[in-house]
mmCIF file of C-alpha atoms in Angstrom:
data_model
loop_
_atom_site.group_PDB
_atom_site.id
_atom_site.type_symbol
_atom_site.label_atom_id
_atom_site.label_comp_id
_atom_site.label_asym_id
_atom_site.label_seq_id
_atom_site.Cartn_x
_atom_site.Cartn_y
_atom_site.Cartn_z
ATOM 1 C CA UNK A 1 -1.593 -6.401 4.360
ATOM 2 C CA UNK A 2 -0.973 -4.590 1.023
ATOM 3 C CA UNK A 3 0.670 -1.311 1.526
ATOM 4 C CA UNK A 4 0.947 1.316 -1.068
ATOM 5 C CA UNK A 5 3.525 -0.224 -3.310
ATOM 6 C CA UNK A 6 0.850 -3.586 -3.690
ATOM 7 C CA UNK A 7 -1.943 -0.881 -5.095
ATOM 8 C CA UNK A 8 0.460 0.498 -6.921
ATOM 9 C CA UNK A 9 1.270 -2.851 -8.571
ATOM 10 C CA UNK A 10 -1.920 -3.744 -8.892
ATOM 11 C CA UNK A 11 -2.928 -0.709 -10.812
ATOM 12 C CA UNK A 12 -0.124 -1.687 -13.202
ATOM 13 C CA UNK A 13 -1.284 -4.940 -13.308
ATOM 14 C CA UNK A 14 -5.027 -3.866 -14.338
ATOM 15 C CA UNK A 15 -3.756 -1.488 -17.032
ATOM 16 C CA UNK A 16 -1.447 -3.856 -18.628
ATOM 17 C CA UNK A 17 -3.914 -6.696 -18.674
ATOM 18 C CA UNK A 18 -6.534 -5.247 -19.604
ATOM 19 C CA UNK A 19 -5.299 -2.491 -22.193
ATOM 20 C CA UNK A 20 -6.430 -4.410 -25.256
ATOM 21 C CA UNK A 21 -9.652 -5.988 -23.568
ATOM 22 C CA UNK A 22 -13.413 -4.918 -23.756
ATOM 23 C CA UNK A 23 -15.783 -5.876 -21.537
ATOM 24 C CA UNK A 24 -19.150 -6.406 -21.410
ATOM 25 C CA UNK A 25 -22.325 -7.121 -19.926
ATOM 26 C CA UNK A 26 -23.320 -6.422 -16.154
ATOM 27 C CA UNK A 27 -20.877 -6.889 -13.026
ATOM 28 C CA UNK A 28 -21.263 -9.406 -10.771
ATOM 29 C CA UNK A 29 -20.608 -9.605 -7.012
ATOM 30 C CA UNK A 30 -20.567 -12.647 -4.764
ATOM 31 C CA UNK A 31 -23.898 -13.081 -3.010
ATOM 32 C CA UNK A 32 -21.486 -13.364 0.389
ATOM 33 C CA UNK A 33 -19.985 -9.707 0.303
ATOM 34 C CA UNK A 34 -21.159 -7.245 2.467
ATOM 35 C CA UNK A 35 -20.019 -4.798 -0.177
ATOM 36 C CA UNK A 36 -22.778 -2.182 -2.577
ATOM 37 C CA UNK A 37 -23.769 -3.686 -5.945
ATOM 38 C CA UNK A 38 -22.089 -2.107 -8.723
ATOM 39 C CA UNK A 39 -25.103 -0.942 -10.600
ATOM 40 C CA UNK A 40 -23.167 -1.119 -14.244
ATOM 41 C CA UNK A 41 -24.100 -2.891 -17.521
ATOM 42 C CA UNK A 42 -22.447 -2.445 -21.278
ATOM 43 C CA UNK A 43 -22.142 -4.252 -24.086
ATOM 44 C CA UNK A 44 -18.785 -2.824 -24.513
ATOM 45 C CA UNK A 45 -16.349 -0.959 -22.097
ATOM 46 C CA UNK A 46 -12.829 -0.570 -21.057
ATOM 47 C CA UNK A 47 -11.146 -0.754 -17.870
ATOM 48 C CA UNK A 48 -8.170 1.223 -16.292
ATOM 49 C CA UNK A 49 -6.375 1.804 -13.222
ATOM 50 C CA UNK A 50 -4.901 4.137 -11.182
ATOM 51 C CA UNK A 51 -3.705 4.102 -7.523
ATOM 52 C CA UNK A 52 -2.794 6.718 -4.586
ATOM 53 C CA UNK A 53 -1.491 5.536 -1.307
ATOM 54 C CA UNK A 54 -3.104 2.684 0.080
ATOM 55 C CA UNK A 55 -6.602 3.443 -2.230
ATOM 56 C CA UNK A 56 -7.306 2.199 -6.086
ATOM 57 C CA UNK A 57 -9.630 3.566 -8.085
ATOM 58 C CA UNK A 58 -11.173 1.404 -11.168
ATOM 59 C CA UNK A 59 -12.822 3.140 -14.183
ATOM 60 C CA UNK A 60 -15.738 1.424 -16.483
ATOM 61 C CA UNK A 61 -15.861 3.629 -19.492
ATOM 62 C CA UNK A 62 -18.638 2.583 -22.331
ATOM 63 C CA UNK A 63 -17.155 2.346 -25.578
ATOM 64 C CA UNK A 64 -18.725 4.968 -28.297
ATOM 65 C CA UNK A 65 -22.221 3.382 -29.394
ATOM 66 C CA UNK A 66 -22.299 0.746 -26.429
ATOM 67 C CA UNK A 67 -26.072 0.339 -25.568
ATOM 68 C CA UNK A 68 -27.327 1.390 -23.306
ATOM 69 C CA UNK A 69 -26.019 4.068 -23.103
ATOM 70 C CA UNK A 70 -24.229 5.095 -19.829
ATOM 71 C CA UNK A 71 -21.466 7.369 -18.189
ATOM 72 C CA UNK A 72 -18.566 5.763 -17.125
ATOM 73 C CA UNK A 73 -18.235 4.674 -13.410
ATOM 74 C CA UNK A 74 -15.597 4.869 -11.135
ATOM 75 C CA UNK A 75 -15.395 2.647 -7.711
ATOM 76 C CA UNK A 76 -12.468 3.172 -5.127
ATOM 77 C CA UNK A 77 -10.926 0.281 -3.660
ATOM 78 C CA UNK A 78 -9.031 -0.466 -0.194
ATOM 79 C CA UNK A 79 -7.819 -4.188 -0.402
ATOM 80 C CA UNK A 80 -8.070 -4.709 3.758
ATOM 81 C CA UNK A 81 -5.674 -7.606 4.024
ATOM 82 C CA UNK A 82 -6.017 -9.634 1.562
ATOM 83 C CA UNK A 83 -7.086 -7.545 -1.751
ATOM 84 C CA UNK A 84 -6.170 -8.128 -4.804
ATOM 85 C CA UNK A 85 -6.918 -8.401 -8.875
ATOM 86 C CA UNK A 86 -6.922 -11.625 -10.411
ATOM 87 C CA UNK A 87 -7.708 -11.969 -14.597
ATOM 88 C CA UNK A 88 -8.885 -15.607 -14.797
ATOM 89 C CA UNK A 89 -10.983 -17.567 -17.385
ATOM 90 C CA UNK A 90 -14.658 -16.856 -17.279
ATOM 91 C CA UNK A 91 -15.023 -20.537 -16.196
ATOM 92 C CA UNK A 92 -12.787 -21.187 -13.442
ATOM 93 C CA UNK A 93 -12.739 -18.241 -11.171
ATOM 94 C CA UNK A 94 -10.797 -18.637 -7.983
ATOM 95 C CA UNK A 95 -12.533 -18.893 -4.117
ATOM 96 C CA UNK A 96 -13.366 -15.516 -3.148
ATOM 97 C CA UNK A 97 -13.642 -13.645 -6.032
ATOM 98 C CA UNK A 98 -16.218 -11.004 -4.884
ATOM 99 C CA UNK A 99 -16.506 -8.377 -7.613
ATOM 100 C CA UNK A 100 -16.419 -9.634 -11.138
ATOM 101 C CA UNK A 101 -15.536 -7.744 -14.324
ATOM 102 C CA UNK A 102 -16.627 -10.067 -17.948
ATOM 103 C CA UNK A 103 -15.202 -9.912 -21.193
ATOM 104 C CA UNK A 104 -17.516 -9.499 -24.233
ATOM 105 C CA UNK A 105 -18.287 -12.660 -26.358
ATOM 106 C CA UNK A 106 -17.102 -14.086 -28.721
ATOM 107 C CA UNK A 107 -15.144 -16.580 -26.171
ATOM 108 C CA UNK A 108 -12.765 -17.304 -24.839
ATOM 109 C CA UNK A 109 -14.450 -15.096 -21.885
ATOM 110 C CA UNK A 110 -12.033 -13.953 -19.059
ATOM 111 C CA UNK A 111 -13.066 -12.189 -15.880
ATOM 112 C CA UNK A 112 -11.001 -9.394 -13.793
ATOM 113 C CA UNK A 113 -11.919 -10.459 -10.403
ATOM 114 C CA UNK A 114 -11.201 -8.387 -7.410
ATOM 115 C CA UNK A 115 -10.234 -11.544 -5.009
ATOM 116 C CA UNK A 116 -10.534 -11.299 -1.191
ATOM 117 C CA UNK A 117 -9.739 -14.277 0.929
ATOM 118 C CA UNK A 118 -10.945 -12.818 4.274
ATOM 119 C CA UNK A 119 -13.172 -9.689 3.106
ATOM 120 C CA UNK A 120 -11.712 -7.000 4.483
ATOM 121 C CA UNK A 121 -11.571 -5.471 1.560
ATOM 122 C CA UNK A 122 -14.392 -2.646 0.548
ATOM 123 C CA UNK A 123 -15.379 -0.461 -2.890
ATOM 124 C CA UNK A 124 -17.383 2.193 -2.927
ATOM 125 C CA UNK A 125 -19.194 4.002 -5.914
ATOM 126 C CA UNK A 126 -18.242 7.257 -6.977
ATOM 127 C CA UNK A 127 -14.396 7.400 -7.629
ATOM 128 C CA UNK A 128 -13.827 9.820 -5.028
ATOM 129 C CA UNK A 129 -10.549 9.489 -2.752
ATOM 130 C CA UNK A 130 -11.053 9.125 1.365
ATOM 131 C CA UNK A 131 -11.168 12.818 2.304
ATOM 132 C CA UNK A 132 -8.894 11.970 5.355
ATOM 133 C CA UNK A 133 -6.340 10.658 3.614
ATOM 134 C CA UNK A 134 -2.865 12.274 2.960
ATOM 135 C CA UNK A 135 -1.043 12.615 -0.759
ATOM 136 C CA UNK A 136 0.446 9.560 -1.963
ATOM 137 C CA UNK A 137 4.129 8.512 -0.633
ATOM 138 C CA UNK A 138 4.816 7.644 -4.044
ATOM 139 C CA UNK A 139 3.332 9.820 -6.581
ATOM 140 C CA UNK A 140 2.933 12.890 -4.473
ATOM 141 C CA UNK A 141 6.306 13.079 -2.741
ATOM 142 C CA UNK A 142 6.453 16.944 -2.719
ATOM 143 C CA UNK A 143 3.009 17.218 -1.578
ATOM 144 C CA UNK A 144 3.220 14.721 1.149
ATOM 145 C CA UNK A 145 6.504 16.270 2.671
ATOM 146 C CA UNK A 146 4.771 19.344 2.932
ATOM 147 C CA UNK A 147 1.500 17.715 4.513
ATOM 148 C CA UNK A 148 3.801 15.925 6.911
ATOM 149 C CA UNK A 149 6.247 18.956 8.059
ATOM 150 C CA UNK A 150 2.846 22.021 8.221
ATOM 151 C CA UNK A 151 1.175 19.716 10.840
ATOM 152 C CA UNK A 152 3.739 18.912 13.362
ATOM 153 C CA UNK A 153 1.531 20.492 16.006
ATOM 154 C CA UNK A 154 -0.741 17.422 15.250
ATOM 155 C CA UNK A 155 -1.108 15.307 18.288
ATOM 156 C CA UNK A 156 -0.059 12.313 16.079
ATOM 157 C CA UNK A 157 3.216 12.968 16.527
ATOM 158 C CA UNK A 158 3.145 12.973 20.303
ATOM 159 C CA UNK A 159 2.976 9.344 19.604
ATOM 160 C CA UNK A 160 6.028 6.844 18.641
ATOM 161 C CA UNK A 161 7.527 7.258 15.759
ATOM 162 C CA UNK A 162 6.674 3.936 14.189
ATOM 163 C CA UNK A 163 2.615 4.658 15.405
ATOM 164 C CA UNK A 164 2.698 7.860 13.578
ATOM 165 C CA UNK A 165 3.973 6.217 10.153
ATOM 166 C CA UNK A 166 0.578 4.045 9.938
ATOM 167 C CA UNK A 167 -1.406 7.670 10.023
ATOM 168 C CA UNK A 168 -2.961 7.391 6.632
ATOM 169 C CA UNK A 169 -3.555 11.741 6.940
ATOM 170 C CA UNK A 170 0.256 11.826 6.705
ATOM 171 C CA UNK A 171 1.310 8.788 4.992
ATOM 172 C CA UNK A 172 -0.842 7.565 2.716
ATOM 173 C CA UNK A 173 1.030 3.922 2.016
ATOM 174 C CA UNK A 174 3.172 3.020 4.120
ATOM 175 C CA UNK A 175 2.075 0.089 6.288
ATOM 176 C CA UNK A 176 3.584 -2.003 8.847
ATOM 177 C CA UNK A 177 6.339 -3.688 6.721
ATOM 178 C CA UNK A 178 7.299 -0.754 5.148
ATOM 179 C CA UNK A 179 7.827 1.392 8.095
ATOM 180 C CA UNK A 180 9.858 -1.216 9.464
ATOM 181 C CA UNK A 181 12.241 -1.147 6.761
ATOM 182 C CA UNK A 182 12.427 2.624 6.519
ATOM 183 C CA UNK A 183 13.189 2.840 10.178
ATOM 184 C CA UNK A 184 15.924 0.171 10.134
ATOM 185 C CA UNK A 185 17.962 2.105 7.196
ATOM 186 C CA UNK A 186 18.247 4.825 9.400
ATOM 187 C CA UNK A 187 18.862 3.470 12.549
ATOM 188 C CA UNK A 188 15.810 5.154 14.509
ATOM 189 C CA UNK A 189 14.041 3.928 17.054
ATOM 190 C CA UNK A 190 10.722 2.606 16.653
ATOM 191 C CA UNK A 191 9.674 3.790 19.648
ATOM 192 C CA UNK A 192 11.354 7.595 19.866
ATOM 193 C CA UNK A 193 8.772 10.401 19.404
ATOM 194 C CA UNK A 194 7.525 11.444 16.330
ATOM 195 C CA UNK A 195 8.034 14.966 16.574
ATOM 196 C CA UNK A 196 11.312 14.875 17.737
ATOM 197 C CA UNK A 197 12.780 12.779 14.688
ATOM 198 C CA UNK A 198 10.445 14.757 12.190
ATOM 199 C CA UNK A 199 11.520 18.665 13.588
ATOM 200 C CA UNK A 200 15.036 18.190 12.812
ATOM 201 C CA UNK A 201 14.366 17.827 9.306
ATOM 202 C CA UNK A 202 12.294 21.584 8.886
ATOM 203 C CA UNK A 203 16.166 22.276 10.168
ATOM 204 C CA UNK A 204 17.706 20.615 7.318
ATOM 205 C CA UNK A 205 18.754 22.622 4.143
ATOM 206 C CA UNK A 206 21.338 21.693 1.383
ATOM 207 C CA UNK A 207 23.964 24.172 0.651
ATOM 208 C CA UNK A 208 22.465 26.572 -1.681
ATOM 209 C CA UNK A 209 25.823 26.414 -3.483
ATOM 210 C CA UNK A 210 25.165 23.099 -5.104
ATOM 211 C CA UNK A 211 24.203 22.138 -8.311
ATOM 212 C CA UNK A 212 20.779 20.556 -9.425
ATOM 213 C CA UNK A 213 22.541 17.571 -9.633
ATOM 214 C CA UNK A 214 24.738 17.676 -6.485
ATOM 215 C CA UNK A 215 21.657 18.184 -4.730
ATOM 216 C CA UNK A 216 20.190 14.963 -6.021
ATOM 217 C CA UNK A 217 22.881 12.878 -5.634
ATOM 218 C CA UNK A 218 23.013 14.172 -1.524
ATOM 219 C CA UNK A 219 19.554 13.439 -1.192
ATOM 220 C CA UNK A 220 20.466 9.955 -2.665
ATOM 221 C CA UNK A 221 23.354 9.098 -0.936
ATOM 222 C CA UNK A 222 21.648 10.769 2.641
ATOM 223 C CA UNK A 223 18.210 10.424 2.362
ATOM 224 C CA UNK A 224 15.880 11.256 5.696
ATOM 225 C CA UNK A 225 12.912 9.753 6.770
ATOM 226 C CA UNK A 226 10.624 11.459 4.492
ATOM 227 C CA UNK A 227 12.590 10.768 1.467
ATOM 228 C CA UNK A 228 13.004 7.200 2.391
ATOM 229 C CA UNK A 229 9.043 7.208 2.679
ATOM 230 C CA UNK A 230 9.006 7.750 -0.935
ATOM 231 C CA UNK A 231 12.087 5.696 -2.211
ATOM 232 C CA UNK A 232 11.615 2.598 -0.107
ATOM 233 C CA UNK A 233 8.295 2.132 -1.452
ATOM 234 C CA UNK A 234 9.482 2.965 -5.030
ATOM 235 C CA UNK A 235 12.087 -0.054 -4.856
ATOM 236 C CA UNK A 236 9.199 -2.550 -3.938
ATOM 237 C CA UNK A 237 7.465 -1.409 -7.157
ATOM 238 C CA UNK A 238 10.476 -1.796 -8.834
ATOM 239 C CA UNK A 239 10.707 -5.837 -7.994
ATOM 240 C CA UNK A 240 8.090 -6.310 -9.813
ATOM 241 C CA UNK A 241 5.308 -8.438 -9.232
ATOM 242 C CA UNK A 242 2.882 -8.602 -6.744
ATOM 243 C CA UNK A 243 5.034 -7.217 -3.769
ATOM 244 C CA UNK A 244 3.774 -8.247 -0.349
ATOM 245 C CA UNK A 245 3.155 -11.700 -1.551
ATOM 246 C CA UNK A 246 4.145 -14.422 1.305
ATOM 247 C CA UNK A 247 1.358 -17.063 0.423
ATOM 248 C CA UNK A 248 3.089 -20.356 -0.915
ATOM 249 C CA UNK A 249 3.692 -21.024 -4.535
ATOM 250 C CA UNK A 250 3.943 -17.042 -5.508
ATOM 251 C CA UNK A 251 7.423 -17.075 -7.407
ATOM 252 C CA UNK A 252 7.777 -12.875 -6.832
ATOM 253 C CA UNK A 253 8.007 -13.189 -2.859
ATOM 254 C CA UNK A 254 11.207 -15.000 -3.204
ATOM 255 C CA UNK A 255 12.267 -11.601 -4.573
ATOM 256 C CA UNK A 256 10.560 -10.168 -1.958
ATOM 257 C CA UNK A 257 11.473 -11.799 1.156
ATOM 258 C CA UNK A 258 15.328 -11.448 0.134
ATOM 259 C CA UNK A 259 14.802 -7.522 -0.252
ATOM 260 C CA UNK A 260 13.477 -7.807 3.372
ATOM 261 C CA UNK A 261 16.135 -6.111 5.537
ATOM 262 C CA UNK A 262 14.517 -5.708 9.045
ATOM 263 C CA UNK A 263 10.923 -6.878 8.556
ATOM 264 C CA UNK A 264 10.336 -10.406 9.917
ATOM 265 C CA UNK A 265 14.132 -11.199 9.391
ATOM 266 C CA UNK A 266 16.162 -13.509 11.758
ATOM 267 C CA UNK A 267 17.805 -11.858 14.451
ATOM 268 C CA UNK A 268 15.169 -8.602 14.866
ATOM 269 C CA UNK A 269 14.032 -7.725 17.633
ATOM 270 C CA UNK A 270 9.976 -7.295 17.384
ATOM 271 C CA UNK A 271 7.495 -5.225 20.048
ATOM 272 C CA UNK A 272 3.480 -4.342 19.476
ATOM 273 C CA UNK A 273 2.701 -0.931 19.679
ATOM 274 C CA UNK A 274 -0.366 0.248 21.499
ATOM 275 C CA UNK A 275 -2.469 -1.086 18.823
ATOM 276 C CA UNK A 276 -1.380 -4.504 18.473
ATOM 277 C CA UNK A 277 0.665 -3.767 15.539
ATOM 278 C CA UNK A 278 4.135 -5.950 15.383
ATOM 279 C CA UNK A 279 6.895 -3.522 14.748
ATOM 280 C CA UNK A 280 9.875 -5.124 14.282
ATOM 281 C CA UNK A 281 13.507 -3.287 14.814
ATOM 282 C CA UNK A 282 17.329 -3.796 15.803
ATOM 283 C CA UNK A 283 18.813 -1.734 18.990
ATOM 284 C CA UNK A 284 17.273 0.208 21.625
ATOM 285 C CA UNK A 285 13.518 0.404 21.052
ATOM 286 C CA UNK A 286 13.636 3.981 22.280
ATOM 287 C CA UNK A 287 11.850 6.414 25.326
ATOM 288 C CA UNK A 288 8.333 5.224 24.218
ATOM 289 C CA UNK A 289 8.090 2.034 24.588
ATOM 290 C CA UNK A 290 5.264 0.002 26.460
ATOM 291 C CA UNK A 291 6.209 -0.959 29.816
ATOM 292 C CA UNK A 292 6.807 -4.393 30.312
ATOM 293 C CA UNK A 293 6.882 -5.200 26.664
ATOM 294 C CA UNK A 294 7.883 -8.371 25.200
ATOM 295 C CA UNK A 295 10.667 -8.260 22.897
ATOM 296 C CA UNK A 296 11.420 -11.452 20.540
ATOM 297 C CA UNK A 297 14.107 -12.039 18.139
ATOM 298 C CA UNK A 298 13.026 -14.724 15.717
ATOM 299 C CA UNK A 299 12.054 -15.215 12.279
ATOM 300 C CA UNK A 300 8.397 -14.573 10.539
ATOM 301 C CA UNK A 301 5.919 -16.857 11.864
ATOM 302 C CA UNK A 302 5.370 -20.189 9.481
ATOM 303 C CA UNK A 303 2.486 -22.469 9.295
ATOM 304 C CA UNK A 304 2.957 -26.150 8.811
ATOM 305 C CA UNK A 305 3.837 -25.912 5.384
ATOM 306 C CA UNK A 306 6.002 -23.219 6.257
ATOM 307 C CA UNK A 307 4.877 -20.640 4.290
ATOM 308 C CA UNK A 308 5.522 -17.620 6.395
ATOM 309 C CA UNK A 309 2.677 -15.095 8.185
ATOM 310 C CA UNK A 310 3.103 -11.356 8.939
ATOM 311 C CA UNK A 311 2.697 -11.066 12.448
#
C-alpha cells in the first residue's frame, strides 16, 4: 500500500511533469469507478501537487482568459492500495486509469491519469484534508511530535506499539512497511505497549549546554522513535522514484527492496496484529502479543513469476 513517502513522490512526480503542461477540456472518469464526477471543464489550465501524510491534494487552476470561466478546483486523493499517477499518451492509456486529466490540442495529447488496479483508491471534491487526520510525518515533524506526546492519555496507546503507528490521528504516513523498519532500527518490540515506549521520550531532554549544532548531530546519531518517524520516511523519498514499487519490471524497487532492512527480508520473524496486519520484526515480539500467534521467518511472498507481494 503506498505510505506517505509514495504521496509524497507522487506529488513530485505531478509537479515535475506537468510544470510546463496546460490542459484542457473536461475530465474524464471511468464509467466503472464508484468515485464523484469531477464536474471541471477549461480550455486551458494547469495542474499541481502537493501531499500531507498519506492524502494528495490536486489543483485545476484556469489559465487567465480560459472560457468558461471557472475557479480553480481542488480534489484530495487517498491511493487505497494501489494509487497512483501515470502521464501517458492520450491514445494508449493504461487498464484502470479511472480519473483522467487531457492536454490541450494541438497534439501530441497526453493524459495524467490517476491509475488504480483494484479501486481502493477515492477523491473527493473540495481540497479539504480528512479532519481526523494527524500533521504530516514528513513535512510537519514539529507539529506531529507534539500531536503525538499531548495525547498519550489516548486509548490508542493502550494498544501495541506497532498497532498504534498505523493511527492516521497520530501518524499521518507511516504504514505497515514503514513502521516495520522504524521499529527494527531501534530494536523495539512490535508488540510492547505504546505508551510505555512513547512516555520515556516526554523524559528525554538534550543538555542545554550544547550547541545548535551538537544538538543536531545527537539527534542524528540517536534518533527516537518519533524522529525516526520523520527521517525513515525522508530516506524513501530520497531513493527516488516511485518508492513502494514491488510489481515486476519497475527498475526503482530494486533500489527499494535493497534499502529494505526488516520488512519482508529473509530471516524476520513476521506476526498479524489484531487487525490482520503482517508486522514483521527480529527478537522477542514483546508483552502484547496475540496468544497463540504464528510466527514465520521467511522471505516476501512471490507469485509465479516471482515478483514479490506485501503480505
Amino acid at each position: 500500500m503506498p505510505e506517505g513517502p509514495e504521496l509524497h513522490l507522487a506529488s513530485q512526480f505531478v509537479n515535475e511533469a506537468c510544470q510546463e503542461l496546460v490542459f484542457g477540456g473536461c475530465v474524464e472518469k471511468s464509467p466503472v469507478s464508484r468515485n464523484p464526477e469531477v464536474p471541471f471543464e477549461s480550455s486551458a489550465y494547469h495542474i499541481s501537487a502537493l501531499a500531507r501524510g498519506k492524502e494528495l491534494r490536486l489543483t485545476l487552476s484556469p489559465l487567465p482568459g480560459a472560457q468558461p470561466p471557472q475557479e480553480p478546483l481542488a480534489l484530495v486523493f487517498r491511493f487505497g492500495m494501489t494509487g497512483s499517477f501515470q502521464l501517458v499518451p492520450s491514445d494508449a492509456l493504461p487498464p484502470h486509469a479511472h480519473l483522467r486529466f487531457y492536454t490541450a490540442p494541438p497534439a501530441p495529447r497526453l493524459a495524467l491519469c490517476f491509475v488504480d488496479i483494484r479501486r481502493f483508491g477515492r477523491w473527493e471534491l473540495g481540497g479539504e484534508w480528512q479532519p481526523d487526520r494527524g500533521p504530516c510525518v514528513l513535512l510537519e515533524y514539529e507539529q506531529f511530535r507534539e500531536n503525538v506526546l499531548r495525547n498519550l492519555a489516548d486509548k490508542a496507546f493502550d494498544r501495541p506499539i506497532c498497532e498504534a503507528l498505523l493511527d492516521q490521528r497520530f501518524f499521518n504516513g507511516i504504514g505497515n512497511y514503514l513502521r516495520a523498519e522504524i521499529l527494527y532500527r531501534l530494536r523495539i518490540p512490535p508488540f510492547e505497549k505504546a505508551r510505555t515506549v512513547l512516555e520515556a521520550l516526554q523524559q528525554h531532554r538534550l543538555s542545554p549546554e550544547l550547541t545548535l549544532s551538537q544538538k543536531i548531530r545527537a539527534k542524528l546519531k540517536n534518533p527516537d522513535l518519533l524522529e525516526l518517524c520523520h527521517l525513515v520516511p525522508k530516506e524513501v523519498v530520497q531513493l527516488g522514484g516511485k518508492g513502494y514499487g514491488l510489481e515486476s519490471g519497475e527498475e526503482d524497487s530494486v533500489a527499494f527492496r535493497a534499502w529494505l532492512r526488516c520488512y519482508g527480508t529473509p530471516g524476520m520473524s513476521s506476526l498479524r496484529d489484531r487487525h490482520g496486519r503482517t508486522i514483521w520484526f527480529q527478537g522477542d515480539p514483546g508483552p502484547l502479543a496475540p496468544k497463540g500467534s504464528y510466527t514465520s521467518k521467511q522471505g516476501p511472498f512471490k507469485d509465479t513469476k516471482g515478483t514479490e507481494r506485501s503480505s
